[in-house]
Tab-separated table of C-alpha atoms in Angstrom:
chain	number	residue	atom	x	y	z
A	1	UNK	CA	15.392	2.293	28.848
A	2	UNK	CA	14.357	4.745	31.661
A	3	UNK	CA	10.507	6.121	31.772
A	4	UNK	CA	8.946	8.379	34.606
A	5	UNK	CA	5.489	8.506	33.363
A	6	UNK	CA	3.091	5.819	33.921
A	7	UNK	CA	0.727	4.146	31.533
A	8	UNK	CA	-2.289	4.536	32.336
A	9	UNK	CA	-4.643	1.596	32.699
A	10	UNK	CA	-7.551	1.913	30.268
A	11	UNK	CA	-8.380	-0.704	28.798
A	12	UNK	CA	-10.952	-4.163	29.627
A	13	UNK	CA	-11.056	-7.091	29.320
A	14	UNK	CA	-13.356	-6.797	25.890
A	15	UNK	CA	-10.780	-4.421	24.279
A	16	UNK	CA	-7.756	-6.326	25.090
A	17	UNK	CA	-9.452	-9.783	23.350
A	18	UNK	CA	-10.245	-7.466	20.028
A	19	UNK	CA	-6.484	-6.825	20.314
A	20	UNK	CA	-5.880	-10.403	20.436
A	21	UNK	CA	-8.344	-11.535	17.704
A	22	UNK	CA	-7.318	-8.110	15.832
A	23	UNK	CA	-3.587	-8.443	15.580
A	24	UNK	CA	-4.101	-12.035	14.204
A	25	UNK	CA	-7.233	-12.235	11.310
A	26	UNK	CA	-5.971	-9.842	9.540
A	27	UNK	CA	-4.198	-10.498	5.453
A	28	UNK	CA	-2.720	-13.751	6.293
A	29	UNK	CA	-5.605	-16.032	6.362
A	30	UNK	CA	-6.997	-14.473	2.767
A	31	UNK	CA	-3.684	-14.857	0.698
A	32	UNK	CA	-2.513	-17.675	2.573
A	33	UNK	CA	-5.223	-20.490	1.671
A	34	UNK	CA	-3.952	-21.116	-1.589
A	35	UNK	CA	-0.419	-21.372	-0.175
A	36	UNK	CA	-1.775	-24.134	2.584
A	37	UNK	CA	-3.384	-26.349	-0.532
A	38	UNK	CA	0.125	-25.695	-2.894
A	39	UNK	CA	2.001	-27.083	0.345
A	40	UNK	CA	-0.387	-29.856	1.191
A	41	UNK	CA	-0.861	-30.613	-3.146
A	42	UNK	CA	-4.540	-30.191	-2.697
A	43	UNK	CA	-5.177	-32.351	-0.332
A	44	UNK	CA	-8.358	-30.609	1.656
A	45	UNK	CA	-7.502	-32.525	4.451
A	46	UNK	CA	-4.225	-32.671	4.976
A	47	UNK	CA	-5.081	-29.036	5.141
A	48	UNK	CA	-7.919	-29.120	7.651
A	49	UNK	CA	-5.514	-31.131	9.893
A	50	UNK	CA	-2.865	-27.874	9.438
A	51	UNK	CA	-5.287	-25.978	10.401
A	52	UNK	CA	-6.127	-27.640	13.689
A	53	UNK	CA	-2.605	-28.702	14.458
A	54	UNK	CA	-1.470	-25.030	14.664
A	55	UNK	CA	-4.529	-23.732	15.785
A	56	UNK	CA	-4.417	-25.972	18.934
A	57	UNK	CA	-0.672	-24.909	19.215
A	58	UNK	CA	-1.383	-21.761	19.239
A	59	UNK	CA	-3.702	-21.272	21.827
A	60	UNK	CA	-1.870	-23.448	24.333
A	61	UNK	CA	1.040	-21.240	24.080
A	62	UNK	CA	-1.724	-18.426	24.695
A	63	UNK	CA	-2.389	-19.905	27.622
A	64	UNK	CA	1.570	-20.599	28.460
A	65	UNK	CA	2.301	-17.244	27.744
A	66	UNK	CA	-0.655	-16.426	29.973
A	67	UNK	CA	2.097	-17.115	32.678
A	68	UNK	CA	4.399	-14.353	31.903
A	69	UNK	CA	2.006	-11.621	31.898
A	70	UNK	CA	0.972	-12.741	35.395
A	71	UNK	CA	4.340	-12.745	36.404
A	72	UNK	CA	4.740	-9.161	34.590
A	73	UNK	CA	1.783	-7.428	34.170
A	74	UNK	CA	2.707	-4.074	33.630
A	75	UNK	CA	6.006	-5.007	31.976
A	76	UNK	CA	4.577	-6.817	28.437
A	77	UNK	CA	5.599	-7.761	25.626
A	78	UNK	CA	8.285	-10.765	24.113
A	79	UNK	CA	10.972	-8.478	24.403
A	80	UNK	CA	10.469	-7.502	28.273
A	81	UNK	CA	9.483	-11.623	29.036
A	82	UNK	CA	12.577	-12.540	26.946
A	83	UNK	CA	14.423	-9.567	29.280
A	84	UNK	CA	13.045	-10.923	32.245
A	85	UNK	CA	13.367	-14.620	31.685
A	86	UNK	CA	17.197	-14.908	30.200
A	87	UNK	CA	18.817	-11.524	30.490
A	88	UNK	CA	19.796	-8.535	28.298
A	89	UNK	CA	22.298	-10.548	26.205
A	90	UNK	CA	18.978	-12.373	25.220
A	91	UNK	CA	17.102	-9.215	25.038
A	92	UNK	CA	19.031	-7.950	22.602
A	93	UNK	CA	19.598	-10.151	19.996
A	94	UNK	CA	15.496	-10.792	20.231
A	95	UNK	CA	15.049	-6.414	19.262
A	96	UNK	CA	17.727	-6.983	16.728
A	97	UNK	CA	16.219	-10.062	15.288
A	98	UNK	CA	12.938	-7.689	15.235
A	99	UNK	CA	14.467	-4.351	14.017
A	100	UNK	CA	16.278	-6.502	10.687
A	101	UNK	CA	14.280	-9.145	10.080
A	102	UNK	CA	10.713	-10.005	11.624
A	103	UNK	CA	8.686	-6.534	11.552
A	104	UNK	CA	10.457	-4.981	8.319
A	105	UNK	CA	9.954	-8.264	6.438
A	106	UNK	CA	6.519	-9.194	7.476
A	107	UNK	CA	5.433	-5.068	6.822
A	108	UNK	CA	6.830	-5.542	3.295
A	109	UNK	CA	5.302	-8.931	2.729
A	110	UNK	CA	1.798	-7.367	3.562
A	111	UNK	CA	2.018	-4.353	1.445
A	112	UNK	CA	2.564	-5.991	-1.129
A	113	UNK	CA	-0.309	-8.026	-0.935
A	114	UNK	CA	-1.931	-4.930	-0.444
A	115	UNK	CA	-0.512	-4.011	-4.181
A	116	UNK	CA	-2.013	-7.367	-5.044
A	117	UNK	CA	-5.584	-6.988	-3.858
A	118	UNK	CA	-5.516	-3.256	-5.328
A	119	UNK	CA	-4.111	-3.857	-8.498
A	120	UNK	CA	-6.815	-6.826	-9.376
A	121	UNK	CA	-9.436	-4.780	-8.088
A	122	UNK	CA	-8.138	-1.916	-10.736
A	123	UNK	CA	-7.998	-4.876	-13.502
A	124	UNK	CA	-12.035	-5.198	-12.761
A	125	UNK	CA	-12.235	-1.795	-14.599
A	126	UNK	CA	-8.750	-1.055	-16.659
A	127	UNK	CA	-7.366	-3.015	-19.740
A	128	UNK	CA	-4.800	-4.061	-17.885
A	129	UNK	CA	-3.020	-7.736	-16.430
A	130	UNK	CA	-1.752	-7.397	-12.971
A	131	UNK	CA	1.584	-8.147	-12.523
A	132	UNK	CA	4.226	-8.509	-9.761
A	133	UNK	CA	5.738	-5.056	-10.616
A	134	UNK	CA	2.035	-3.482	-10.089
A	135	UNK	CA	2.112	-5.251	-6.580
A	136	UNK	CA	5.345	-3.833	-5.865
A	137	UNK	CA	4.655	-0.267	-6.909
A	138	UNK	CA	1.396	0.049	-5.430
A	139	UNK	CA	2.470	-1.507	-1.942
A	140	UNK	CA	5.673	1.267	-1.934
A	141	UNK	CA	3.011	4.104	-2.729
A	142	UNK	CA	0.600	2.585	0.013
A	143	UNK	CA	4.055	2.336	2.406
A	144	UNK	CA	4.752	5.852	1.974
A	145	UNK	CA	1.154	7.129	2.864
A	146	UNK	CA	1.015	5.503	5.935
A	147	UNK	CA	4.392	6.343	6.185
A	148	UNK	CA	3.704	9.876	6.500
A	149	UNK	CA	-0.225	9.209	8.433
A	150	UNK	CA	1.714	7.720	10.917
A	151	UNK	CA	4.214	10.450	11.662
A	152	UNK	CA	2.004	13.777	11.244
A	153	UNK	CA	-1.578	12.216	11.753
A	154	UNK	CA	-0.910	9.166	14.216
A	155	UNK	CA	-4.485	9.771	15.718
A	156	UNK	CA	-5.770	9.237	12.149
A	157	UNK	CA	-3.838	5.802	11.908
A	158	UNK	CA	-5.294	4.795	15.281
A	159	UNK	CA	-8.502	5.239	13.799
A	160	UNK	CA	-8.175	3.796	10.760
A	161	UNK	CA	-7.008	0.548	13.227
A	162	UNK	CA	-9.827	0.613	14.660
A	163	UNK	CA	-12.128	0.699	12.175
A	164	UNK	CA	-10.517	-2.272	10.122
A	165	UNK	CA	-10.603	-4.390	13.343
A	166	UNK	CA	-14.194	-4.812	12.737
A	167	UNK	CA	-14.010	-4.835	8.894
A	168	UNK	CA	-11.831	-7.728	9.127
A	169	UNK	CA	-13.892	-10.732	10.565
A	170	UNK	CA	-17.211	-9.742	8.661
A	171	UNK	CA	-16.191	-11.236	5.781
A	172	UNK	CA	-14.320	-14.204	7.434
A	173	UNK	CA	-17.726	-15.500	9.320
A	174	UNK	CA	-20.250	-14.460	5.731
A	175	UNK	CA	-17.908	-17.120	3.881
A	176	UNK	CA	-18.090	-19.387	6.798
A	177	UNK	CA	-21.589	-19.267	6.784
A	178	UNK	CA	-21.586	-19.852	3.094
A	179	UNK	CA	-19.828	-22.895	3.116
A	180	UNK	CA	-21.616	-24.377	6.133
A	181	UNK	CA	-25.016	-23.869	4.523
A	182	UNK	CA	-23.397	-25.641	1.226
A	183	UNK	CA	-22.812	-28.555	3.660
A	184	UNK	CA	-25.887	-28.518	4.975
A	185	UNK	CA	-28.267	-27.841	1.599
A	186	UNK	CA	-25.825	-31.353	0.305
A	187	UNK	CA	-24.702	-28.929	-2.411
A	188	UNK	CA	-20.811	-29.640	-1.417
A	189	UNK	CA	-19.760	-31.890	-4.172
A	190	UNK	CA	-17.747	-34.896	-3.425
A	191	UNK	CA	-14.204	-33.841	-4.612
A	192	UNK	CA	-14.522	-30.668	-2.348
A	193	UNK	CA	-15.494	-33.049	0.852
A	194	UNK	CA	-12.784	-34.843	2.691
A	195	UNK	CA	-12.898	-38.131	0.453
A	196	UNK	CA	-10.658	-37.194	-1.378
A	197	UNK	CA	-7.543	-38.138	1.468
A	198	UNK	CA	-5.685	-39.477	-1.207
A	199	UNK	CA	-5.341	-36.471	-2.781
A	200	UNK	CA	-1.918	-35.363	-3.538
A	201	UNK	CA	-0.293	-38.478	-2.355
A	202	UNK	CA	2.097	-39.163	-5.925
A	203	UNK	CA	4.915	-37.601	-4.233
A	204	UNK	CA	4.742	-37.183	-0.066
A	205	UNK	CA	3.052	-39.266	2.356
A	206	UNK	CA	-0.446	-37.823	4.039
A	207	UNK	CA	1.851	-37.000	7.126
A	208	UNK	CA	4.550	-34.925	5.219
A	209	UNK	CA	1.350	-33.539	3.534
A	210	UNK	CA	-0.088	-31.803	7.422
A	211	UNK	CA	3.961	-30.916	7.706
A	212	UNK	CA	3.913	-28.684	5.174
A	213	UNK	CA	1.084	-26.773	5.408
A	214	UNK	CA	2.236	-25.483	8.540
A	215	UNK	CA	4.385	-22.643	7.202
A	216	UNK	CA	1.549	-20.867	5.281
A	217	UNK	CA	-0.809	-21.346	8.150
A	218	UNK	CA	1.278	-20.545	11.812
A	219	UNK	CA	2.039	-17.013	9.498
A	220	UNK	CA	-1.868	-16.907	9.566
A	221	UNK	CA	-1.998	-17.562	13.495
A	222	UNK	CA	1.050	-15.142	13.235
A	223	UNK	CA	0.279	-12.260	15.629
A	224	UNK	CA	-1.561	-12.928	19.168
A	225	UNK	CA	1.620	-12.416	21.662
A	226	UNK	CA	1.586	-8.470	20.125
A	227	UNK	CA	-1.401	-7.866	22.617
A	228	UNK	CA	1.084	-8.169	25.745
A	229	UNK	CA	2.820	-5.087	24.818
A	230	UNK	CA	-0.313	-3.065	26.090
A	231	UNK	CA	0.116	-4.937	28.851
A	232	UNK	CA	0.393	-2.045	31.294
A	233	UNK	CA	-2.702	-0.340	29.824
A	234	UNK	CA	-4.441	-3.094	30.569
A	235	UNK	CA	-7.172	-2.556	34.280
A	236	UNK	CA	-6.637	-5.751	36.193
A	237	UNK	CA	-4.103	-6.995	33.998
A	238	UNK	CA	-2.715	-9.831	35.935
A	239	UNK	CA	-6.339	-11.477	35.454
A	240	UNK	CA	-7.275	-9.879	32.591
A	241	UNK	CA	-4.495	-10.346	29.830
A	242	UNK	CA	-4.236	-13.638	30.442
A	243	UNK	CA	-7.800	-14.198	30.036
A	244	UNK	CA	-7.425	-12.694	27.089
A	245	UNK	CA	-4.612	-14.274	25.136
A	246	UNK	CA	-6.705	-17.775	26.271
A	247	UNK	CA	-9.872	-16.175	24.436
A	248	UNK	CA	-8.397	-15.042	21.734
A	249	UNK	CA	-6.457	-17.735	20.063
A	250	UNK	CA	-9.755	-19.685	20.991
A	251	UNK	CA	-11.565	-17.471	19.197
A	252	UNK	CA	-9.455	-17.465	16.095
A	253	UNK	CA	-8.985	-20.733	15.538
A	254	UNK	CA	-12.459	-21.046	15.446
A	255	UNK	CA	-13.099	-18.261	12.921
A	256	UNK	CA	-10.401	-19.583	10.729
A	257	UNK	CA	-11.052	-23.175	10.682
A	258	UNK	CA	-14.787	-22.402	9.573
A	259	UNK	CA	-13.685	-19.908	7.031
A	260	UNK	CA	-11.494	-22.836	5.317
A	261	UNK	CA	-13.743	-25.121	5.774
A	262	UNK	CA	-16.042	-22.229	4.417
A	263	UNK	CA	-13.622	-22.321	1.014
A	264	UNK	CA	-13.131	-25.615	0.110
A	265	UNK	CA	-16.966	-26.821	0.244
A	266	UNK	CA	-17.281	-23.823	-2.159
A	267	UNK	CA	-14.103	-24.436	-4.638
A	268	UNK	CA	-11.928	-27.528	-5.235
A	269	UNK	CA	-8.262	-27.166	-4.073
A	270	UNK	CA	-6.680	-27.127	-7.931
A	271	UNK	CA	-9.296	-24.861	-8.274
A	272	UNK	CA	-7.616	-22.335	-5.597
A	273	UNK	CA	-3.944	-23.021	-6.177
A	274	UNK	CA	-4.688	-21.960	-10.157
A	275	UNK	CA	-6.195	-18.588	-8.556
A	276	UNK	CA	-3.777	-17.396	-6.123
A	277	UNK	CA	-4.236	-15.421	-4.035
A	278	UNK	CA	-7.485	-14.172	-6.558
A	279	UNK	CA	-9.344	-17.315	-5.638
A	280	UNK	CA	-11.086	-15.143	-2.774
A	281	UNK	CA	-12.882	-12.584	-5.949
A	282	UNK	CA	-13.557	-16.219	-7.938
A	283	UNK	CA	-15.301	-16.886	-4.530
A	284	UNK	CA	-17.064	-14.131	-3.946
A	285	UNK	CA	-18.358	-13.768	-8.053
A	286	UNK	CA	-19.482	-17.629	-7.643
A	287	UNK	CA	-21.783	-17.143	-4.036
A	288	UNK	CA	-22.693	-13.313	-4.903
A	289	UNK	CA	-21.823	-11.925	-8.398
A	290	UNK	CA	-19.255	-9.628	-9.985
A	291	UNK	CA	-20.664	-6.352	-7.160
A	292	UNK	CA	-20.330	-9.476	-4.585
A	293	UNK	CA	-17.049	-10.099	-5.755
A	294	UNK	CA	-16.047	-6.416	-5.714
A	295	UNK	CA	-17.478	-5.733	-2.594
A	296	UNK	CA	-15.485	-8.817	-1.523
A	297	UNK	CA	-12.347	-7.065	-2.765
A	298	UNK	CA	-13.010	-3.952	-1.214
A	299	UNK	CA	-13.021	-5.522	2.564
A	300	UNK	CA	-10.147	-7.771	1.637
A	301	UNK	CA	-8.336	-4.264	0.245
A	302	UNK	CA	-9.188	-2.659	4.122
A	303	UNK	CA	-8.467	-5.457	5.937
A	304	UNK	CA	-5.028	-5.955	4.251
A	305	UNK	CA	-4.293	-1.945	4.507
A	306	UNK	CA	-5.203	-2.224	8.481
A	307	UNK	CA	-2.998	-5.037	8.947
A	308	UNK	CA	-0.159	-3.200	7.028
A	309	UNK	CA	-0.668	-0.460	8.755
A	310	UNK	CA	-0.600	-2.165	12.323
A	311	UNK	CA	2.993	-3.754	11.293
A	312	UNK	CA	4.251	-0.179	10.137
A	313	UNK	CA	3.230	1.398	12.999
A	314	UNK	CA	5.543	-1.075	15.411
A	315	UNK	CA	8.321	-1.160	12.607
A	316	UNK	CA	8.659	2.442	12.925
A	317	UNK	CA	9.288	2.407	16.484
A	318	UNK	CA	11.284	-0.838	16.611
A	319	UNK	CA	14.655	0.892	16.039
A	320	UNK	CA	14.115	3.467	18.671
A	321	UNK	CA	13.415	0.487	21.226
A	322	UNK	CA	16.065	-1.359	19.902
A	323	UNK	CA	18.788	1.696	20.397
A	324	UNK	CA	17.524	1.876	23.382
A	325	UNK	CA	18.642	-1.409	25.038
A	326	UNK	CA	21.240	-1.646	27.199
A	327	UNK	CA	23.343	-4.157	24.709
A	328	UNK	CA	23.092	-1.789	22.132
A	329	UNK	CA	25.524	0.333	20.225
A	330	UNK	CA	24.102	3.717	19.821
A	331	UNK	CA	23.939	4.971	16.130
A	332	UNK	CA	21.733	7.416	13.386
A	333	UNK	CA	20.245	8.833	16.784
A	334	UNK	CA	17.352	6.058	16.842
A	335	UNK	CA	16.903	6.681	20.090
A	336	UNK	CA	16.217	10.416	19.356
A	337	UNK	CA	11.999	11.166	19.727
A	338	UNK	CA	11.566	14.597	17.506
A	339	UNK	CA	10.329	17.620	19.457
A	340	UNK	CA	7.418	19.232	17.000
A	341	UNK	CA	5.858	15.634	15.971
A	342	UNK	CA	6.534	13.677	19.570
A	343	UNK	CA	7.387	10.456	17.097
A	344	UNK	CA	10.734	9.043	16.759
A	345	UNK	CA	11.536	10.389	13.436
A	346	UNK	CA	15.154	8.991	12.992
A	347	UNK	CA	13.926	5.552	13.390
A	348	UNK	CA	10.893	5.723	11.764
A	349	UNK	CA	13.022	6.978	8.240
A	350	UNK	CA	15.346	3.852	9.355
A	351	UNK	CA	12.299	1.770	9.903
A	352	UNK	CA	10.748	1.945	6.604
A	353	UNK	CA	14.051	2.508	4.339
A	354	UNK	CA	14.629	-1.184	5.533
A	355	UNK	CA	10.731	-1.785	4.752
A	356	UNK	CA	11.560	-0.797	1.271
A	357	UNK	CA	15.091	-3.008	1.051
A	358	UNK	CA	12.720	-5.837	1.730
A	359	UNK	CA	9.555	-5.217	-1.034
A	360	UNK	CA	12.589	-5.333	-2.995
A	361	UNK	CA	13.640	-8.600	-2.287
A	362	UNK	CA	9.702	-10.073	-2.061
A	363	UNK	CA	9.768	-8.840	-5.341
A	364	UNK	CA	12.928	-10.898	-6.071
A	365	UNK	CA	11.155	-13.796	-4.057
A	366	UNK	CA	8.520	-13.570	-6.669
A	367	UNK	CA	9.554	-13.394	-9.767
A	368	UNK	CA	13.307	-14.681	-10.161
A	369	UNK	CA	13.132	-18.465	-11.545
A	370	UNK	CA	15.072	-19.526	-8.847
A	371	UNK	CA	12.636	-18.864	-5.976
A	372	UNK	CA	9.456	-19.336	-7.450
A	373	UNK	CA	10.310	-23.087	-9.115
A	374	UNK	CA	10.726	-23.365	-5.592
A	375	UNK	CA	8.211	-22.409	-4.075
A	376	UNK	CA	10.480	-19.387	-2.039
A	377	UNK	CA	8.575	-17.786	0.683
A	378	UNK	CA	10.074	-15.613	2.329
A	379	UNK	CA	7.566	-15.181	4.976
A	380	UNK	CA	8.551	-18.311	6.339
A	381	UNK	CA	11.551	-16.459	8.085
A	382	UNK	CA	10.455	-14.224	10.467
A	383	UNK	CA	7.560	-17.153	11.621
A	384	UNK	CA	10.519	-19.703	12.552
A	385	UNK	CA	12.111	-16.586	14.556
A	386	UNK	CA	9.394	-16.402	16.142
A	387	UNK	CA	8.667	-19.936	16.581
A	388	UNK	CA	11.896	-20.207	18.459
A	389	UNK	CA	11.987	-17.543	20.574
A	390	UNK	CA	8.338	-18.545	22.287
A	391	UNK	CA	9.577	-21.986	22.258
A	392	UNK	CA	12.445	-21.019	24.449
A	393	UNK	CA	10.117	-18.479	26.696
A	394	UNK	CA	7.710	-21.892	27.338
A	395	UNK	CA	10.947	-24.121	27.590
A	396	UNK	CA	12.122	-21.568	30.305
A	397	UNK	CA	8.595	-21.602	31.902
A	398	UNK	CA	10.205	-25.172	33.994
A	399	UNK	CA	12.595	-23.600	35.839
A	400	UNK	CA	10.060	-21.219	37.261
A	401	UNK	CA	8.106	-24.050	38.478
A	402	UNK	CA	11.059	-25.743	40.070
A	403	UNK	CA	11.576	-22.385	41.904
A	404	UNK	CA	7.578	-22.451	42.713
A	405	UNK	CA	7.151	-18.769	42.058
A	406	UNK	CA	3.811	-19.315	40.498
A	407	UNK	CA	1.850	-19.964	44.134
A	408	UNK	CA	-1.469	-21.303	42.099
A	409	UNK	CA	-2.634	-24.083	39.756
A	410	UNK	CA	1.593	-25.091	39.099
A	411	UNK	CA	0.887	-28.676	38.508
A	412	UNK	CA	-2.056	-28.247	35.612
A	413	UNK	CA	0.474	-25.105	34.191
A	414	UNK	CA	3.286	-27.901	33.724
A	415	UNK	CA	0.716	-29.780	31.982
A	416	UNK	CA	-0.556	-27.156	30.241
A	417	UNK	CA	2.942	-25.498	29.582
A	418	UNK	CA	4.306	-29.712	27.934
A	419	UNK	CA	1.651	-29.028	25.745
A	420	UNK	CA	2.128	-25.822	24.171
A	421	UNK	CA	5.729	-27.119	23.929
A	422	UNK	CA	5.223	-30.281	22.295
A	423	UNK	CA	2.746	-27.888	19.483
A	424	UNK	CA	5.810	-25.537	19.239
A	425	UNK	CA	7.892	-28.188	18.492
A	426	UNK	CA	5.363	-30.420	16.371
A	427	UNK	CA	5.325	-27.119	13.654
A	428	UNK	CA	9.196	-26.539	14.198
A	429	UNK	CA	9.586	-29.734	12.600
A	430	UNK	CA	6.815	-29.870	10.590
A	431	UNK	CA	8.576	-26.719	8.903
A	432	UNK	CA	12.240	-28.211	9.029
A	433	UNK	CA	10.920	-31.220	6.674
A	434	UNK	CA	9.268	-29.240	4.200
A	435	UNK	CA	10.997	-27.826	0.756
A	436	UNK	CA	12.956	-24.789	1.996
A	437	UNK	CA	12.534	-25.239	5.454
A	438	UNK	CA	16.229	-25.985	6.290
A	439	UNK	CA	16.594	-23.023	4.381
A	440	UNK	CA	14.785	-20.506	6.731
A	441	UNK	CA	16.559	-21.882	9.626
A	442	UNK	CA	19.954	-21.123	8.010
A	443	UNK	CA	18.532	-17.547	7.056
A	444	UNK	CA	18.154	-17.154	10.830
A	445	UNK	CA	20.777	-18.404	12.180
A	446	UNK	CA	22.656	-15.664	9.513
A	447	UNK	CA	20.742	-12.981	10.908
A	448	UNK	CA	21.226	-13.838	14.411
A	449	UNK	CA	25.015	-13.886	13.434
A	450	UNK	CA	25.207	-10.341	12.250
A	451	UNK	CA	23.878	-9.214	15.135
A	452	UNK	CA	26.622	-9.103	16.912
A	453	UNK	CA	28.163	-6.787	14.397
A	454	UNK	CA	26.014	-3.792	16.546
A	455	UNK	CA	26.459	-5.461	19.795
A	456	UNK	CA	28.098	-2.627	22.205
A	457	UNK	CA	30.633	-5.163	24.547
A	458	UNK	CA	30.605	-3.651	28.530
């Protein structure tokens, strides 16, 4: 895709770090803690180890991905890294997965989550019992609203993103502080500590419980690599982007572990599982009364909408990017930019329709007994895909090391990359051994094979 205009380097290191933290911290951590404990059968220690293992894996992944940021300081993004290392065919399939599965599925999940929290907030004042249909319908309305904002008021969308980045972190720090304060005061009961290691071991070994927690935790940590998309707009990108990836991922790991501890020190694993996504509201009610619960819900709703809007912003542009890949067939004028709005409107409409499709799929996922009884998790499918892509990129670094592409710290880079590969493999293995894990992998393979339908033969 040709581009005669050069992007202006206008972002400093702090902005780049904020981008990493802001893209990761969002709704995932709020609505995945109950899923983590459900996967770990209520064992809070297994959940904690899951957060530590995945967190360390993400940190070393960020350090390893920084190698590509060093080599391609102006051409960031996973798609460009794949194209550089593995060629146009590989980048085509990544682009296809971005358009058909990764971005639209995650966007649909998060807009539905916005519906969950809004419906429960409304239920505080109105006499009704929120249902999955409410969640899906409110999520759809939010999607339509933000679609038009992104098309006709893109600057307003950007301002909303900046505002929500700050608001995302505040409740996490507040909750973490409450839990740690409770521990120091001796107010944490035995059931909320890690002395109950045997809890939840009726059907599985402790190691398998830890492994089962990887799927929801990986979702919560996803998004750190999106900062590479703005590498061409970061000042001194060759140095600042790697620093941002490292500092940002470490910061997120610390915040997430502290948040998890803050929650489990105040609520038992069984209680969190029973309350599901509303556990955070009950947590706020316990610590700051009904008014505190409402305030917490408002914070979370803004945070979720911020993350949803960020993903929508990317999703409506992905078909445009896909249509401009060398190996892609051209269809529906997806590669055209509207002269009036300066936006790829066809791409935006097409991407939004795919999101609507996944909204319906996610509704079925949350209501049909076949899926609910087996705890099938739609959001796990795209997360597995990105772990496979990142793993391939990390393995691809070793050939670059052998070619002596990097001039400094070659030995240290190799050690870090080995740890990143091992961490990635551990998470993927844990996912495969978890319930429905192999099914998630098979679905990814089916989607990859479907990509041949739109591949241009040259």
